[in-house]
PDB file of C-alpha atoms in Angstrom:
ATOM      1  CA  UNK A  14       0.342   0.026  -0.161  1.00  0.00           C
ATOM      2  CA  UNK A  15       0.793   3.913  -0.363  1.00  0.00           C
ATOM      3  CA  UNK A  16       2.236   3.650   3.646  1.00  0.00           C
ATOM      4  CA  UNK A  17       4.549   0.862   2.375  1.00  0.00           C
ATOM      5  CA  UNK A  18       6.341   3.039  -0.342  1.00  0.00           C
ATOM      6  CA  UNK A  19       6.671   5.520   1.543  1.00  0.00           C
ATOM      7  CA  UNK A  20       9.033   3.808   3.457  1.00  0.00           C
ATOM      8  CA  UNK A  21      10.839   2.100   0.873  1.00  0.00           C
ATOM      9  CA  UNK A  22      11.343   6.033  -0.127  1.00  0.00           C
ATOM     10  CA  UNK A  23      12.224   6.755   3.044  1.00  0.00           C
ATOM     11  CA  UNK A  24      14.724   3.702   3.283  1.00  0.00           C
ATOM     12  CA  UNK A  25      16.629   4.145  -0.008  1.00  0.00           C
ATOM     13  CA  UNK A  26      17.173   7.687   1.147  1.00  0.00           C
ATOM     14  CA  UNK A  27      18.247   6.571   4.084  1.00  0.00           C
ATOM     15  CA  UNK A  28      21.085   4.158   2.156  1.00  0.00           C
ATOM     16  CA  UNK A  29      22.283   6.485  -0.132  1.00  0.00           C
ATOM     17  CA  UNK A  30      22.822   9.388   2.427  1.00  0.00           C
ATOM     18  CA  UNK A  31      24.612   7.041   3.985  1.00  0.00           C
ATOM     19  CA  UNK A  32      26.273   6.147   1.100  1.00  0.00           C
ATOM     20  CA  UNK A  33      27.119   9.088   0.185  1.00  0.00           C
ATOM     21  CA  UNK A  34      28.636  10.338   3.775  1.00  0.00           C
ATOM     22  CA  UNK A  35      30.735   6.729   3.724  1.00  0.00           C
ATOM     23  CA  UNK A  36      32.190   8.111   0.070  1.00  0.00           C
ATOM     24  CA  UNK A  37      33.226  11.928   1.785  1.00  0.00           C
ATOM     25  CA  UNK A  38      34.778   9.930   4.693  1.00  0.00           C
ATOM     26  CA  UNK A  39      36.798   7.354   3.083  1.00  0.00           C
ATOM     27  CA  UNK A  40      36.987   9.762   0.343  1.00  0.00           C
ATOM     28  CA  UNK A  41      36.193   6.838  -2.018  1.00  0.00           C
ATOM     29  CA  UNK A  42      33.918   6.440  -4.547  1.00  0.00           C
ATOM     30  CA  UNK A  43      30.592   4.158  -4.520  1.00  0.00           C
ATOM     31  CA  UNK A  44      29.253   2.831  -7.270  1.00  0.00           C
ATOM     32  CA  UNK A  45      25.116   2.021  -6.496  1.00  0.00           C
ATOM     33  CA  UNK A  46      22.587   0.592  -8.792  1.00  0.00           C
ATOM     34  CA  UNK A  47      19.749   0.973  -8.984  1.00  0.00           C
ATOM     35  CA  UNK A  48      16.613  -0.833 -10.528  1.00  0.00           C
ATOM     36  CA  UNK A  49      14.183   1.345 -12.900  1.00  0.00           C
ATOM     37  CA  UNK A  50      10.721   1.139 -12.819  1.00  0.00           C
ATOM     38  CA  UNK A  51       8.901  -0.463 -16.068  1.00  0.00           C
ATOM     39  CA  UNK A  52       7.127   3.339 -16.637  1.00  0.00           C
ATOM     40  CA  UNK A  53      11.019   2.550 -19.339  1.00  0.00           C
ATOM     41  CA  UNK A  54       9.262  -0.441 -21.375  1.00  0.00           C
ATOM     42  CA  UNK A  55       5.751   1.447 -22.397  1.00  0.00           C
ATOM     43  CA  UNK A  56       7.930   4.774 -24.154  1.00  0.00           C
ATOM     44  CA  UNK A  57       8.686   4.546 -28.026  1.00  0.00           C
ATOM     45  CA  UNK A  58      12.345   5.451 -26.887  1.00  0.00           C
ATOM     46  CA  UNK A  59      13.495   3.309 -23.969  1.00  0.00           C
ATOM     47  CA  UNK A  60      16.942   5.136 -23.224  1.00  0.00           C
ATOM     48  CA  UNK A  61      16.765   5.848 -19.563  1.00  0.00           C
ATOM     49  CA  UNK A  62      16.474   9.398 -17.933  1.00  0.00           C
ATOM     50  CA  UNK A  63      16.764  10.322 -14.606  1.00  0.00           C
ATOM     51  CA  UNK A  64      13.021  10.353 -13.440  1.00  0.00           C
ATOM     52  CA  UNK A  65      13.042   6.096 -14.085  1.00  0.00           C
ATOM     53  CA  UNK A  66      15.023   5.360 -11.390  1.00  0.00           C
ATOM     54  CA  UNK A  67      12.642   3.292  -9.034  1.00  0.00           C
ATOM     55  CA  UNK A  68      12.565   5.026  -5.505  1.00  0.00           C
ATOM     56  CA  UNK A  69      14.625   7.617  -6.736  1.00  0.00           C
ATOM     57  CA  UNK A  70      14.511  11.308  -5.090  1.00  0.00           C
ATOM     58  CA  UNK A  71      16.999  10.685  -3.202  1.00  0.00           C
ATOM     59  CA  UNK A  72      19.157   8.922  -5.242  1.00  0.00           C
ATOM     60  CA  UNK A  73      18.634  11.774  -8.141  1.00  0.00           C
ATOM     61  CA  UNK A  74      19.717  13.646  -5.278  1.00  0.00           C
ATOM     62  CA  UNK A  75      21.970  12.022  -3.848  1.00  0.00           C
ATOM     63  CA  UNK A  76      23.910  11.350  -6.587  1.00  0.00           C
ATOM     64  CA  UNK A  77      26.830  12.973  -8.329  1.00  0.00           C
ATOM     65  CA  UNK A  78      26.450  11.207 -10.904  1.00  0.00           C
ATOM     66  CA  UNK A  79      24.620   8.866 -12.866  1.00  0.00           C
ATOM     67  CA  UNK A  80      24.815   7.211 -15.417  1.00  0.00           C
ATOM     68  CA  UNK A  81      23.018   4.541 -17.595  1.00  0.00           C
ATOM     69  CA  UNK A  82      23.428   1.297 -19.846  1.00  0.00           C
ATOM     70  CA  UNK A  83      21.292   1.239 -23.098  1.00  0.00           C
ATOM     71  CA  UNK A  84      21.578  -1.197 -26.182  1.00  0.00           C
ATOM     72  CA  UNK A  85      18.725  -0.043 -29.106  1.00  0.00           C
ATOM     73  CA  UNK A  86      19.544  -4.438 -30.017  1.00  0.00           C
ATOM     74  CA  UNK A  87      18.265  -5.695 -27.216  1.00  0.00           C
ATOM     75  CA  UNK A  88      14.586  -4.187 -27.786  1.00  0.00           C
ATOM     76  CA  UNK A  89      14.829  -4.293 -31.750  1.00  0.00           C
ATOM     77  CA  UNK A  90      15.554  -8.039 -31.264  1.00  0.00           C
ATOM     78  CA  UNK A  91      12.511  -8.756 -29.889  1.00  0.00           C
ATOM     79  CA  UNK A  92      10.351  -6.427 -32.720  1.00  0.00           C
ATOM     80  CA  UNK A  93      11.118  -8.656 -35.499  1.00  0.00           C
ATOM     81  CA  UNK A  94       8.281  -8.061 -38.339  1.00  0.00           C
ATOM     82  CA  UNK A  95       7.476 -11.094 -40.480  1.00  0.00           C
ATOM     83  CA  UNK A  96       9.786 -13.046 -42.808  1.00  0.00           C
ATOM     84  CA  UNK A  97      10.266 -11.708 -46.350  1.00  0.00           C
ATOM     85  CA  UNK A  98       8.876  -8.147 -46.080  1.00  0.00           C
ATOM     86  CA  UNK A  99      10.404  -4.661 -46.738  1.00  0.00           C
ATOM     87  CA  UNK A 100      10.043  -4.105 -43.004  1.00  0.00           C
ATOM     88  CA  UNK A 101      12.371  -7.052 -42.302  1.00  0.00           C
ATOM     89  CA  UNK A 102      14.755  -6.567 -44.991  1.00  0.00           C
ATOM     90  CA  UNK A 103      14.979  -2.581 -42.965  1.00  0.00           C
ATOM     91  CA  UNK A 104      14.952  -4.548 -39.986  1.00  0.00           C
ATOM     92  CA  UNK A 105      18.042  -6.519 -40.868  1.00  0.00           C
ATOM     93  CA  UNK A 106      19.838  -3.490 -42.085  1.00  0.00           C
ATOM     94  CA  UNK A 107      19.116  -1.931 -38.450  1.00  0.00           C
ATOM     95  CA  UNK A 108      20.045  -4.832 -36.492  1.00  0.00           C
ATOM     96  CA  UNK A 109      23.595  -5.618 -38.357  1.00  0.00           C
ATOM     97  CA  UNK A 110      24.147  -1.745 -37.947  1.00  0.00           C
ATOM     98  CA  UNK A 111      23.635  -2.038 -33.960  1.00  0.00           C
ATOM     99  CA  UNK A 112      25.234  -4.710 -32.771  1.00  0.00           C
ATOM    100  CA  UNK A 113      27.415  -4.903 -30.545  1.00  0.00           C
ATOM    101  CA  UNK A 114      26.887  -1.743 -29.811  1.00  0.00           C
ATOM    102  CA  UNK A 115      25.607   0.842 -26.840  1.00  0.00           C
ATOM    103  CA  UNK A 116      25.195   3.842 -25.047  1.00  0.00           C
ATOM    104  CA  UNK A 117      26.220   4.590 -21.872  1.00  0.00           C
ATOM    105  CA  UNK A 118      24.324   7.520 -21.047  1.00  0.00           C
ATOM    106  CA  UNK A 119      25.336   9.904 -18.226  1.00  0.00           C
ATOM    107  CA  UNK A 120      21.725  11.381 -16.976  1.00  0.00           C
ATOM    108  CA  UNK A 121      23.534  13.499 -14.338  1.00  0.00           C
ATOM    109  CA  UNK A 122      27.447  14.992 -13.542  1.00  0.00           C
ATOM    110  CA  UNK A 123      27.729  17.595 -10.802  1.00  0.00           C
ATOM    111  CA  UNK A 124      30.679  18.405 -12.023  1.00  0.00           C
ATOM    112  CA  UNK A 125      30.761  17.493 -15.576  1.00  0.00           C
ATOM    113  CA  UNK A 126      28.446  17.057 -18.710  1.00  0.00           C
ATOM    114  CA  UNK A 127      25.529  15.113 -19.283  1.00  0.00           C
ATOM    115  CA  UNK A 128      25.057  13.503 -22.709  1.00  0.00           C
ATOM    116  CA  UNK A 129      25.907   9.716 -24.450  1.00  0.00           C
ATOM    117  CA  UNK A 130      29.257   7.750 -25.332  1.00  0.00           C
ATOM    118  CA  UNK A 131      28.533   5.024 -27.580  1.00  0.00           C
ATOM    119  CA  UNK A 132      30.371   1.849 -27.183  1.00  0.00           C
ATOM    120  CA  UNK A 133      31.181  -1.367 -28.244  1.00  0.00           C
ATOM    121  CA  UNK A 134      29.372  -4.745 -26.756  1.00  0.00           C
ATOM    122  CA  UNK A 135      30.293  -8.377 -27.117  1.00  0.00           C
ATOM    123  CA  UNK A 136      27.190  -9.974 -25.550  1.00  0.00           C
ATOM    124  CA  UNK A 137      29.209 -13.494 -24.710  1.00  0.00           C
ATOM    125  CA  UNK A 138      31.437 -11.926 -22.618  1.00  0.00           C
ATOM    126  CA  UNK A 139      29.197  -9.151 -21.135  1.00  0.00           C
ATOM    127  CA  UNK A 140      32.140  -6.601 -22.398  1.00  0.00           C
ATOM    128  CA  UNK A 141      31.776  -3.424 -22.777  1.00  0.00           C
ATOM    129  CA  UNK A 142      34.870  -1.414 -25.122  1.00  0.00           C
ATOM    130  CA  UNK A 143      35.219   1.505 -27.161  1.00  0.00           C
ATOM    131  CA  UNK A 144      34.392   1.951 -30.662  1.00  0.00           C
ATOM    132  CA  UNK A 145      36.643   3.703 -33.165  1.00  0.00           C
ATOM    133  CA  UNK A 146      36.887   6.860 -32.144  1.00  0.00           C
ATOM    134  CA  UNK A 147      34.576   9.115 -35.071  1.00  0.00           C
ATOM    135  CA  UNK A 148      31.315   8.433 -33.666  1.00  0.00           C
ATOM    136  CA  UNK A 149      32.742   8.217 -29.673  1.00  0.00           C
ATOM    137  CA  UNK A 150      30.513  10.877 -27.532  1.00  0.00           C
ATOM    138  CA  UNK A 151      27.377  13.424 -28.294  1.00  0.00           C
ATOM    139  CA  UNK A 152      26.044  16.050 -26.074  1.00  0.00           C
ATOM    140  CA  UNK A 153      23.073  15.841 -24.166  1.00  0.00           C
ATOM    141  CA  UNK A 154      19.685  15.296 -25.986  1.00  0.00           C
TER     142      UNK A 154
END
């Protein structure tokens, strides 16, 4: 119910504040992973944004940097048109274009720019790497 989600928000808030003071005290970076809310699945453009963080007011507030991983290939693979159609040919071209690519979306950065960095992605190893330097960075949308 309502009470539960209020408690959850307070709990997450205590956690993020705790992590933040720990990071300051020990002078270390701390990485925290957070789940996205499902509303991202309902959108046409599935690139995650700050409002998609679950129970997130405090995460967004306390974090110095918020980054999202996005792979268009993941979503495109799940919407294959019927074979032998023009749509399918276009889909195949798009799939080839997107294969092995990922985006890191910097949604918040307290002391620097936001925007998108394009990376290579190897699904077999779940490994990210640099792309050829011609199209790595694009500024915030």
